[in-house]
PDB file of C-alpha atoms in Angstrom:
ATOM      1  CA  UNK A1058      32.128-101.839  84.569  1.00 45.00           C
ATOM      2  CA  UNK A1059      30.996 -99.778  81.855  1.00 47.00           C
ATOM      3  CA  UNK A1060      27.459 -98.182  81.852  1.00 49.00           C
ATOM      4  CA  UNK A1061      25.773-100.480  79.024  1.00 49.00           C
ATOM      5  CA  UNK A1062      24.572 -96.684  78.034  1.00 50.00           C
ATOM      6  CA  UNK A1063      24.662 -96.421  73.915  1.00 52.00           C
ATOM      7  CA  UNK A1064      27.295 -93.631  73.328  1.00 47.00           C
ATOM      8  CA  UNK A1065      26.751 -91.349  70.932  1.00 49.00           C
ATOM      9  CA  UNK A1066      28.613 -88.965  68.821  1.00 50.00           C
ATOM     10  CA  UNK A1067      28.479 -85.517  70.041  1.00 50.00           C
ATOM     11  CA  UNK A1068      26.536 -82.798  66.789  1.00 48.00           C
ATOM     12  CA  UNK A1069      29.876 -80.890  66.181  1.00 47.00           C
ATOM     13  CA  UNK A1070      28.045 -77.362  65.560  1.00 49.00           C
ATOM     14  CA  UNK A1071      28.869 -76.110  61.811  1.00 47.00           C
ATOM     15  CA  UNK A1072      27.850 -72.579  60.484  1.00 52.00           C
ATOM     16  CA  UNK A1073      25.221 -73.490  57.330  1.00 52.00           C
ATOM     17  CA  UNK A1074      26.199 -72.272  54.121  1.00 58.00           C
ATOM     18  CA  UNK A1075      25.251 -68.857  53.010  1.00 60.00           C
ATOM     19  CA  UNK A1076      22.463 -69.167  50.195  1.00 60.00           C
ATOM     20  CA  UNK A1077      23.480 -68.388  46.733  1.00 61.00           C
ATOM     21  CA  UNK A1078      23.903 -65.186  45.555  1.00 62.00           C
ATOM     22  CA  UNK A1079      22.260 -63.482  42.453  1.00 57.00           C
ATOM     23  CA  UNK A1080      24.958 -62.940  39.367  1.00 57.00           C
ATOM     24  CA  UNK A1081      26.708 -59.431  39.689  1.00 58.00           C
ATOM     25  CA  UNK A1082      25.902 -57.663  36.597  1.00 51.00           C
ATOM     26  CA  UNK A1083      28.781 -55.266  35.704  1.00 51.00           C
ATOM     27  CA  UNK A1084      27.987 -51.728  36.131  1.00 53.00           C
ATOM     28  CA  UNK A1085      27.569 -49.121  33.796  1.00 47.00           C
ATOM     29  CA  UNK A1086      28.539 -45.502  34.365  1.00 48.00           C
ATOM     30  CA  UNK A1087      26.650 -42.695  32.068  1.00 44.00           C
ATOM     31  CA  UNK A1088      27.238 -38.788  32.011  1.00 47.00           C
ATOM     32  CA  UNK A1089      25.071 -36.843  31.237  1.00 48.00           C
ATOM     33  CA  UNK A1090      26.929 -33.263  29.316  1.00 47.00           C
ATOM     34  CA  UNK A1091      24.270 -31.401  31.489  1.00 49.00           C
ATOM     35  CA  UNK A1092      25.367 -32.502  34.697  1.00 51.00           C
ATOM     36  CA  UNK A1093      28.729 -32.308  36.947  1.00 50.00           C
ATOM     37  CA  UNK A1094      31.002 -34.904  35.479  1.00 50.00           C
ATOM     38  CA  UNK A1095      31.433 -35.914  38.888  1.00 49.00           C
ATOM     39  CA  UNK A1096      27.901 -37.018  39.672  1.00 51.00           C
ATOM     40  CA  UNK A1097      27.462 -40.051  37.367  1.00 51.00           C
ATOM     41  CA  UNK A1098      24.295 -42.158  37.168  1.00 52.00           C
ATOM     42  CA  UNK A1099      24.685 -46.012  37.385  1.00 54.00           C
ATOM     43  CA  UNK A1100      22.961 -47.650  34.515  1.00 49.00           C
ATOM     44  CA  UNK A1101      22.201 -51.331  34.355  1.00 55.00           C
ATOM     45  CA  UNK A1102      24.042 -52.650  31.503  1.00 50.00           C
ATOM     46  CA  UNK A1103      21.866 -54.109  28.545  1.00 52.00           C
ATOM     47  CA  UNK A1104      18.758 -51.102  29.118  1.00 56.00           C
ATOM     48  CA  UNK A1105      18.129 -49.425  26.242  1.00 56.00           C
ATOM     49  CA  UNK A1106      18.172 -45.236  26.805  1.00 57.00           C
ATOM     50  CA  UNK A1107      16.531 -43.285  24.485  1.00 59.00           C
ATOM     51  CA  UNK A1108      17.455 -39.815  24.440  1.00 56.00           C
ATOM     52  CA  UNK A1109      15.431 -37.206  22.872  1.00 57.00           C
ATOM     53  CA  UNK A1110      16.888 -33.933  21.388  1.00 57.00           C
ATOM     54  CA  UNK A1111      15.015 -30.779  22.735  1.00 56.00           C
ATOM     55  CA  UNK A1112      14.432 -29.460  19.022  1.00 51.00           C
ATOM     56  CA  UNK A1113      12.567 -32.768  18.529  1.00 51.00           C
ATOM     57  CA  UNK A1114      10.258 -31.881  21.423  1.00 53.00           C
ATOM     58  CA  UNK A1115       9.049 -28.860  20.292  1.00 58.00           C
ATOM     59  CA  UNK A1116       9.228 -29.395  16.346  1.00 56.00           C
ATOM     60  CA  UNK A1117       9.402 -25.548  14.563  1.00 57.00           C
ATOM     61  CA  UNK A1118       6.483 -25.270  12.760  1.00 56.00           C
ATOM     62  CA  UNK A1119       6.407 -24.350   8.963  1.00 57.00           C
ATOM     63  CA  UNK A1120       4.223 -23.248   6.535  1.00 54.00           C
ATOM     64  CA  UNK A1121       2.084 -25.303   4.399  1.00 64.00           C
ATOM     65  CA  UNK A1122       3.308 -27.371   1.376  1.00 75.00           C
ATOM     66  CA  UNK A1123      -0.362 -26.438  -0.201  1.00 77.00           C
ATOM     67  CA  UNK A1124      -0.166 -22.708   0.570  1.00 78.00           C
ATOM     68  CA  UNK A1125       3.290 -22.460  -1.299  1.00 84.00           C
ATOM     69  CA  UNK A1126       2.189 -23.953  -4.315  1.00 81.00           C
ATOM     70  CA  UNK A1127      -0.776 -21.753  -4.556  1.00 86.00           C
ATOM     71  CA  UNK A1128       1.261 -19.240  -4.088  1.00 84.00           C
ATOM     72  CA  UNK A1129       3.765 -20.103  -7.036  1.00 87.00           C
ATOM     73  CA  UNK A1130       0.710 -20.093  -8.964  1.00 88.00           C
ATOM     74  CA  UNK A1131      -0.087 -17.544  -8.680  1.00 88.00           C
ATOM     75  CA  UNK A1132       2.820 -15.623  -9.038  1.00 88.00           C
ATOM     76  CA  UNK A1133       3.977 -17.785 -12.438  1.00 88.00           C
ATOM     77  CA  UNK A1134      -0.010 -16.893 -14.076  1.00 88.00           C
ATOM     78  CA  UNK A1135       0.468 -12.912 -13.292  1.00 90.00           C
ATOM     79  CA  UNK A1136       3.914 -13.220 -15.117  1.00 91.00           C
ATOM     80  CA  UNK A1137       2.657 -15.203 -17.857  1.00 90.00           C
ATOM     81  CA  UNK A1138      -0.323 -12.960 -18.063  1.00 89.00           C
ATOM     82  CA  UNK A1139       2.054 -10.027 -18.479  1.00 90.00           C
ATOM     83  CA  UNK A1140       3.901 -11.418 -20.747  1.00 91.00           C
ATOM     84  CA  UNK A1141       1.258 -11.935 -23.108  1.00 90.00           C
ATOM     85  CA  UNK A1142      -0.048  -8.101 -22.867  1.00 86.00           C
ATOM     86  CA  UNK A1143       3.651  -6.870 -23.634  1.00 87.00           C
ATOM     87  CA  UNK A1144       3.656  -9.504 -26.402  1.00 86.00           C
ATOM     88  CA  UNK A1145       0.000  -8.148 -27.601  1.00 79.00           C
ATOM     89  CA  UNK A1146       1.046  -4.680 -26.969  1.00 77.00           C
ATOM     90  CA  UNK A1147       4.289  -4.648 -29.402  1.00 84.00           C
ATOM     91  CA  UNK A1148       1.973  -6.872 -32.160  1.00 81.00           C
ATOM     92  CA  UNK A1149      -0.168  -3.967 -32.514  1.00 75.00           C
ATOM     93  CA  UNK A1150       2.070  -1.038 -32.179  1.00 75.00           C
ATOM     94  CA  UNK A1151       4.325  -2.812 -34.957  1.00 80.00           C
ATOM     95  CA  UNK A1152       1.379  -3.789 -36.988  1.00 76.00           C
ATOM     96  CA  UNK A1153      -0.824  -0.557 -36.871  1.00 77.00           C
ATOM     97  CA  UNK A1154       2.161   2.012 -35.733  1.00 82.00           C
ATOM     98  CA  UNK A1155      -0.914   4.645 -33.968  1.00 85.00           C
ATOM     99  CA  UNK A1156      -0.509   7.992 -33.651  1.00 89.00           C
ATOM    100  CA  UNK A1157      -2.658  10.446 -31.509  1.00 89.00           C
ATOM    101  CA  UNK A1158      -4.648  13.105 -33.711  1.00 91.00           C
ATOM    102  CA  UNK A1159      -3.704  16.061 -33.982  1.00 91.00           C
ATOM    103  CA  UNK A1160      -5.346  19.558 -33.895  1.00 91.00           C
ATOM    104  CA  UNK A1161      -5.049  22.994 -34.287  1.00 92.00           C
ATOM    105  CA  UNK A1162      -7.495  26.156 -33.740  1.00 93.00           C
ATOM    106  CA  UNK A1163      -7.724  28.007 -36.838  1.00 92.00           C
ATOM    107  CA  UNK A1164      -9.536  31.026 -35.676  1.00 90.00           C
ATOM    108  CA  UNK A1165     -11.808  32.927 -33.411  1.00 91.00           C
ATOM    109  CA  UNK A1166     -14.549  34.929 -33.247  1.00 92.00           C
ATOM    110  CA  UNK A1167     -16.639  36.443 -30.529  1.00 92.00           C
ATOM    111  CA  UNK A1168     -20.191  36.360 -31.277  1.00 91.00           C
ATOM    112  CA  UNK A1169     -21.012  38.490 -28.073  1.00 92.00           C
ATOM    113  CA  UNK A1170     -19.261  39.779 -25.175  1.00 91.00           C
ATOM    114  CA  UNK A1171     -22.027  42.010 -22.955  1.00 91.00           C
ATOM    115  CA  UNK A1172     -22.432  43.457 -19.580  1.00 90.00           C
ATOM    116  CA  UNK A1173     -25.489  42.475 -17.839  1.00 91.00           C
ATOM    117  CA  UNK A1174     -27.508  44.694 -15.421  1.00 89.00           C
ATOM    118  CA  UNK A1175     -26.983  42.459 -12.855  1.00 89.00           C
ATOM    119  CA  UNK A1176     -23.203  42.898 -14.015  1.00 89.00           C
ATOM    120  CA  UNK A1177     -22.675  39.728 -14.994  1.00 92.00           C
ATOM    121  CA  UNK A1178     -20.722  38.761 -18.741  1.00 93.00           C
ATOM    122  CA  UNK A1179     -22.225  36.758 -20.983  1.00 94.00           C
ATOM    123  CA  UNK A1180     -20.010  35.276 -23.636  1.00 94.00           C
ATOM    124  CA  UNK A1181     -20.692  33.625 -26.760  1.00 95.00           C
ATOM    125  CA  UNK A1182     -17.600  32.353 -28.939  1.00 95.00           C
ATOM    126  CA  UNK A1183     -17.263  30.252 -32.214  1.00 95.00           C
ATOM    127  CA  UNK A1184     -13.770  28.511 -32.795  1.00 94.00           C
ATOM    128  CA  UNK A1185     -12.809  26.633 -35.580  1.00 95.00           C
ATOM    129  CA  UNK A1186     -10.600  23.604 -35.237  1.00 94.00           C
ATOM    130  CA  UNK A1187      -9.258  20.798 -36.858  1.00 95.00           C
ATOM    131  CA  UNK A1188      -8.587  17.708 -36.412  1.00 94.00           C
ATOM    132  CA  UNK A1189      -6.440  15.452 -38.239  1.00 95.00           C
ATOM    133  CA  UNK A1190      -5.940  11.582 -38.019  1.00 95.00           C
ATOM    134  CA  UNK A1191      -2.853  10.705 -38.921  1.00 94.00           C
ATOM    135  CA  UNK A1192      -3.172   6.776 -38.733  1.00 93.00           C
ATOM    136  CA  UNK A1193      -3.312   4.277 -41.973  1.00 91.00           C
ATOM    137  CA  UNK A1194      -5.047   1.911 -39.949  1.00 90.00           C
ATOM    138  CA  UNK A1195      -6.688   3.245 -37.376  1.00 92.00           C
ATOM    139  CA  UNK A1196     -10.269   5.184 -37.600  1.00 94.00           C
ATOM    140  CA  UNK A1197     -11.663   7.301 -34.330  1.00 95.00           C
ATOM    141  CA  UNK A1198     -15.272   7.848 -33.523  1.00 96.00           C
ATOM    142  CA  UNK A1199     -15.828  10.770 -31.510  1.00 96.00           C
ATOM    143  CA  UNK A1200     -18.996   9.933 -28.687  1.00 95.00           C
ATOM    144  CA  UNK A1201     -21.147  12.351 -27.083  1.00 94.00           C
ATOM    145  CA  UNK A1202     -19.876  13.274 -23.619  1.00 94.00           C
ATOM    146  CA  UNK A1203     -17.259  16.220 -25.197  1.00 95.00           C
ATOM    147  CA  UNK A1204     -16.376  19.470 -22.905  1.00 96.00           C
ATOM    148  CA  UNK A1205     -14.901  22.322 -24.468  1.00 96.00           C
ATOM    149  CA  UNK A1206     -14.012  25.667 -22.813  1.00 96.00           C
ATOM    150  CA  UNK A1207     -12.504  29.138 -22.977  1.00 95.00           C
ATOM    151  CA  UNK A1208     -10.867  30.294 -19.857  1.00 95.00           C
ATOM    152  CA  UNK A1209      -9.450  33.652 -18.967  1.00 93.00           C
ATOM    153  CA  UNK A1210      -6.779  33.357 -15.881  1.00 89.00           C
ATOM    154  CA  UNK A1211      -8.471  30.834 -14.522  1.00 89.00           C
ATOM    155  CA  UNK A1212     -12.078  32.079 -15.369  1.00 92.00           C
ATOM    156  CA  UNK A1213     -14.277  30.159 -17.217  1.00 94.00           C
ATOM    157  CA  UNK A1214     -15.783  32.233 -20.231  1.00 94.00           C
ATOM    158  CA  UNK A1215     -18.168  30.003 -21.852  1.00 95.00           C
ATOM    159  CA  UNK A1216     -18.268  26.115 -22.948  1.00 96.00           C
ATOM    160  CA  UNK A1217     -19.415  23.860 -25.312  1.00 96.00           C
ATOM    161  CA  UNK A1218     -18.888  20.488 -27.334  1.00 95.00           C
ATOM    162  CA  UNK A1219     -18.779  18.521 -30.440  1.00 93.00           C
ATOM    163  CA  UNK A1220     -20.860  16.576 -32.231  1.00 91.00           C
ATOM    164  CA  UNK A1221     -20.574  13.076 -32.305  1.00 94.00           C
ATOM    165  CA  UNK A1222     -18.897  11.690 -35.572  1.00 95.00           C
ATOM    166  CA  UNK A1223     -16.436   9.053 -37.008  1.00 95.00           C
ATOM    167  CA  UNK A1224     -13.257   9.966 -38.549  1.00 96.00           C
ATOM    168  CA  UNK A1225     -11.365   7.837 -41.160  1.00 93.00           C
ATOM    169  CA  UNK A1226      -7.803   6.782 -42.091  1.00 93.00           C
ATOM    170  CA  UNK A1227      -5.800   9.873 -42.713  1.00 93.00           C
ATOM    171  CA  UNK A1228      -8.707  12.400 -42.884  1.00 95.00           C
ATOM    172  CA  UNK A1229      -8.845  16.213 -41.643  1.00 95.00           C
ATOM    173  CA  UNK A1230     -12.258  17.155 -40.466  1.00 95.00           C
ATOM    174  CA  UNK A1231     -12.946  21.162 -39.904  1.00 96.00           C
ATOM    175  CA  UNK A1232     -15.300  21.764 -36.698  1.00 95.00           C
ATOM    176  CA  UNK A1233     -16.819  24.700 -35.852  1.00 95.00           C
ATOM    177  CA  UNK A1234     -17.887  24.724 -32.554  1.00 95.00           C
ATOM    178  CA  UNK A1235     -19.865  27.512 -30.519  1.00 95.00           C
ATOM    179  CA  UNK A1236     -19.435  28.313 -26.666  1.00 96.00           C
ATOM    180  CA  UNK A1237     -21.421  30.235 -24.405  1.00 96.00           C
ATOM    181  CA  UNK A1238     -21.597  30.900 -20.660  1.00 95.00           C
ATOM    182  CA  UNK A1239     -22.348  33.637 -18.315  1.00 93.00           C
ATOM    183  CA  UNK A1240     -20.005  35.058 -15.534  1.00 90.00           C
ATOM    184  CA  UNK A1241     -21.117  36.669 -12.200  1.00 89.00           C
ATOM    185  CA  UNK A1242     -18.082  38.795 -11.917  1.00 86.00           C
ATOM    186  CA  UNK A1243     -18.429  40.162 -15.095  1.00 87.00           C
ATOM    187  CA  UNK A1244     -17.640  44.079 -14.240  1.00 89.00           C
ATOM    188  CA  UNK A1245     -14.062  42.792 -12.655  1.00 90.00           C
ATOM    189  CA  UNK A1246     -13.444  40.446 -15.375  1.00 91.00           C
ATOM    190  CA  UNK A1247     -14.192  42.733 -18.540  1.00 89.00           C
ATOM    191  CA  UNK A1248     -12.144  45.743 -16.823  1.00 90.00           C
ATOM    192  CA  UNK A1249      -9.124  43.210 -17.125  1.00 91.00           C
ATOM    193  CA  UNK A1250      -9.339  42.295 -20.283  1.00 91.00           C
ATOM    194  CA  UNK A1251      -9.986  45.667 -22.032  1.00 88.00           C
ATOM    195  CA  UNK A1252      -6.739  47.180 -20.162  1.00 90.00           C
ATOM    196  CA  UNK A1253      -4.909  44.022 -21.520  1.00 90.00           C
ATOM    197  CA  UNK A1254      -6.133  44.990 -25.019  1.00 89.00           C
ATOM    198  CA  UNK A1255      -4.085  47.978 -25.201  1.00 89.00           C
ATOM    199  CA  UNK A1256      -1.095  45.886 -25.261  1.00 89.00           C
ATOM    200  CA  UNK A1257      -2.600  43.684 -27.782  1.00 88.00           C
ATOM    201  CA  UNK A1258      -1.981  40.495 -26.003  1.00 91.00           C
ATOM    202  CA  UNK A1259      -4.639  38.612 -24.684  1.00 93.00           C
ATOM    203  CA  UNK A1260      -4.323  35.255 -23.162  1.00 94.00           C
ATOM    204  CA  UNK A1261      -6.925  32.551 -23.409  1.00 95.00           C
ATOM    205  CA  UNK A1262      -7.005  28.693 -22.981  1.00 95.00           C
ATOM    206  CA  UNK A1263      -8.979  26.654 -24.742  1.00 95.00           C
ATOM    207  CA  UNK A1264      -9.230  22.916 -23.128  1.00 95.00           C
ATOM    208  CA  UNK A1265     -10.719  19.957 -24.532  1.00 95.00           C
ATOM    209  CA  UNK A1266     -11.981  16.808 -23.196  1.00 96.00           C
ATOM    210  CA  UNK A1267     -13.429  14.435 -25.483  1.00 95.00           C
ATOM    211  CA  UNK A1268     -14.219  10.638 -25.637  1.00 96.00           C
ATOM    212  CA  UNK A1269     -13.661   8.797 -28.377  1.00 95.00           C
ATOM    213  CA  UNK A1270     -13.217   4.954 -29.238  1.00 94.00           C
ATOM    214  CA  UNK A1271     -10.171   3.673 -31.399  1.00 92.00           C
ATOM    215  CA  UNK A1272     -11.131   1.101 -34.608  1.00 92.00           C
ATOM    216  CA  UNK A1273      -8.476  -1.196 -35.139  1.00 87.00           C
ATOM    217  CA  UNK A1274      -9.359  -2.785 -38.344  1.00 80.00           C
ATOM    218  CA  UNK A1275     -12.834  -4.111 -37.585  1.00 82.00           C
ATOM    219  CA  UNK A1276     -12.103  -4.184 -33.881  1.00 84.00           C
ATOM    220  CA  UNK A1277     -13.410  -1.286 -32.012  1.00 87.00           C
ATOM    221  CA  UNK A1278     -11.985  -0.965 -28.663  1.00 87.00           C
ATOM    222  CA  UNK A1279     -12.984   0.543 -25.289  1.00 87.00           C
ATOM    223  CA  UNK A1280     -13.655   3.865 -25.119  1.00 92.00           C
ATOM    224  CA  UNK A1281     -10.790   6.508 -23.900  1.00 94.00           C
ATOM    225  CA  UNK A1282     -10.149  10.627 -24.085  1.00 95.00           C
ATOM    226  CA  UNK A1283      -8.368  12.888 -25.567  1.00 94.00           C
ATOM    227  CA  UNK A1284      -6.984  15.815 -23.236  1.00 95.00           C
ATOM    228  CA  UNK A1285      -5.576  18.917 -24.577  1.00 93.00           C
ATOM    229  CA  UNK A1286      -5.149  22.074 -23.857  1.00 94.00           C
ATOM    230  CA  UNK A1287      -4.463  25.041 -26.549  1.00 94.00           C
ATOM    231  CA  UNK A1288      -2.953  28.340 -24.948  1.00 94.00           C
ATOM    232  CA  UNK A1289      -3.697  31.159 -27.303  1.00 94.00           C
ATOM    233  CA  UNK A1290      -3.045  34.740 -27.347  1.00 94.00           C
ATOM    234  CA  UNK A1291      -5.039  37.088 -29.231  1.00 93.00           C
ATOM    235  CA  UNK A1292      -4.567  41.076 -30.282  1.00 91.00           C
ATOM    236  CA  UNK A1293      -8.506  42.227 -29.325  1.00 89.00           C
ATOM    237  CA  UNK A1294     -12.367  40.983 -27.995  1.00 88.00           C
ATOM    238  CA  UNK A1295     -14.396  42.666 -30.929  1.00 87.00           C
ATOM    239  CA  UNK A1296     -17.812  40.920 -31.235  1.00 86.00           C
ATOM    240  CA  UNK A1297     -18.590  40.234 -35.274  1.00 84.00           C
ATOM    241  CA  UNK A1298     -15.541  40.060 -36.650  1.00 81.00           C
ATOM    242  CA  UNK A1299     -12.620  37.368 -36.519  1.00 82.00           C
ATOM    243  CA  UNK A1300      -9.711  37.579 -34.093  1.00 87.00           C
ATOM    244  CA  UNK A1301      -6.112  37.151 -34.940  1.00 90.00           C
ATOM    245  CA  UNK A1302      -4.388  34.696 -33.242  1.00 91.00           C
ATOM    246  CA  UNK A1303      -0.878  35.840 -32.618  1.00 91.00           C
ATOM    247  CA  UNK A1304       0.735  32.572 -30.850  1.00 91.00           C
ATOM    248  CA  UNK A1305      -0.954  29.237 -30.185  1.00 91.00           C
ATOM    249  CA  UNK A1306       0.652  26.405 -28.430  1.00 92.00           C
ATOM    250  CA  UNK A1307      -1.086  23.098 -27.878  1.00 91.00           C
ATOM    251  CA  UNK A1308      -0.779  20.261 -25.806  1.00 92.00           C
ATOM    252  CA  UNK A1309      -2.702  16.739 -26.293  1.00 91.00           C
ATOM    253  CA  UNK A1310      -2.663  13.144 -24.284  1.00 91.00           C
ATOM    254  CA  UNK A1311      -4.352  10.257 -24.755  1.00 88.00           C
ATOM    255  CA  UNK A1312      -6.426   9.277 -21.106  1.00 90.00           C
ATOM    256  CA  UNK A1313      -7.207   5.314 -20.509  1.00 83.00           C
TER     257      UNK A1313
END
C-alpha cells in the first residue's frame, strides 16, 4: 500500500540568469601625429578633446600698440617740421636773394717794427679795409667781440678789432684798423723776414673773425660770424711809410 507520504516535485537545479549588462559604447581610436601610429589611444566616443597648438601656449610677445603710435608721431612732426624750415628757407632766399659782404685790404702800413732788449718784436700795423654789402634788403650790424690778426708763417705779429657799427643796403664802409702785439722770438723772427725782403716777397695773413647780426627788413636775427682770411704778399717792412701790396687773395664764410 502506498506510503500516504505527500510527494513532491523534485527543485530541478537551473543556472540564474546573468544580470544585465551596461550598453557597449562603440570605441573610438585617436592618433596622435606625435606618436607611433601603431600605439593608438582609445577615446570614449561623444568626449570633447581640446587640443592646444604649442604657439598658443607660449604667445610671441610684441611691442606695444601705444609705443608705435608715439613713435609715428614723432617721426611724421620732425618731417613736417622740416618741411616747413625748407619751405621758410627758399621764402627768404627768393624774397631777399642775400649775399655775404665782401672785402678787400686796400693797404698797409707798419707803424713800428722794433727789437727789444729782451729781444723780443713789437709790432704795430694799420690796415685799411673795406667792406661792402652787397644786399638790397638786407642791413648787417657789426657787434663787439671782433679779432683781427697779422700772422707771419704761422706767427702771430700783432692783433686787433673793429668797432662796432651798422651797415646799410648796398653801402661800402672804409675801416682803418690798428694792430699791435709783441713777440718773444723776435731776433729769429725779424732775421727771416729781412732775408725775405731781398726778394721782395713777403707773405702775411691777415684773418678776421667778426660777429655780426643780419636785419631782414625789420627782423633782426641771431647773431653769426664772418670768417675770412686774406693772404697777402708785400715787397718790404719799412715803418712810416705805406707798403705795396703785390698779390692779395681772400677767402670769406659765413659761421652759424
Amino acid at each position: 500500500m502506498t506510503d500516504p507520504q505527500r510527494i513532491h516535485p523534485t527543485a530541478v537545479d537551473v543556472e540564474a540568469p546573468p544580470p544585465p549588462q551596461p550598453p557597449q559604447i562603440p570605441q573610438a581610436s585617436f592618433v596622435s601625429k606625435k606618436d607611433d601610429p601603431a600605439q593608438q589611444r582609445q577615446v570614449p566616443l561623444g568626449r570633447a578633446i581640446t587640443v592646444t597648438p604649442p604657439a598658443l601656449l607660449n604667445p610671441p610677445k610684441r611691442p606695444s600698440n601705444r609705443f608705435c603710435k608715439c613713435l609715428c608721431w614723432t617721426v611724421g612732426f620732425l618731417i613736417l617740421l622740416l618741411i616747413i624750415v625748407g619751405a621758410t628757407a627758399a621764402i627768404i632766399y627768393l624774397v631777399f636773394q642775400p649775399k655775404l659782404p665782401n672785402y678787400s685790404v686796400d693797404n698797409l702800413r707798419i707803424s713800428d717794427l722794433t727789437l727789444n732788449f729782451d729781444l723780443s718784436l713789437y709790432a704795430r700795423f694799420n690796415v685799411r679795409i673795406t667792406a661792402e654789402n652787397p644786399n638790397k634788403k638786407i642791413g648787417i650790424y657789426y657787434e663787439r667781440g671782433s679779432h683781427l690778426s697779422v700772422w707771419y708763417k704761422k706767427t702771430n705779429l700783432c692783433q686787433g678789432s673793429i668797432p662796432r657799427f651798422y651797415q646799410g643796403h648796398q653801402n661800402k664802409t672804409v675801416l682803418n684798423v690798428a694792430l699791435s702785439g709783441q713777440n718773444q722770438y723776435g731776433r729769429t723772427l725779424l732775421d727771416a723776414m729781412q732775408e725775405e725782403q731781398q726778394t721782395g716777397r713777403i707773405p702775411l695773413d691777415l684773418k678776421i673773425d667778426v660777429p655780426v647780426r643780419i636785419e631782414l627788413g625789420k627782423l633782426k636775427l641771431t647773431k653769426v660770424r664772418i670768417l675770412g682770411s686774406c693772404m697777402l704778399i708785400v715787397d718790404s717792412l719799412s715803418t712810416n711809410s705805406f707798403i705795396r701790396i703785390t698779390a692779395s687773395t681772400c677767402n670769406f664764410r659765413l659761421k652759424l
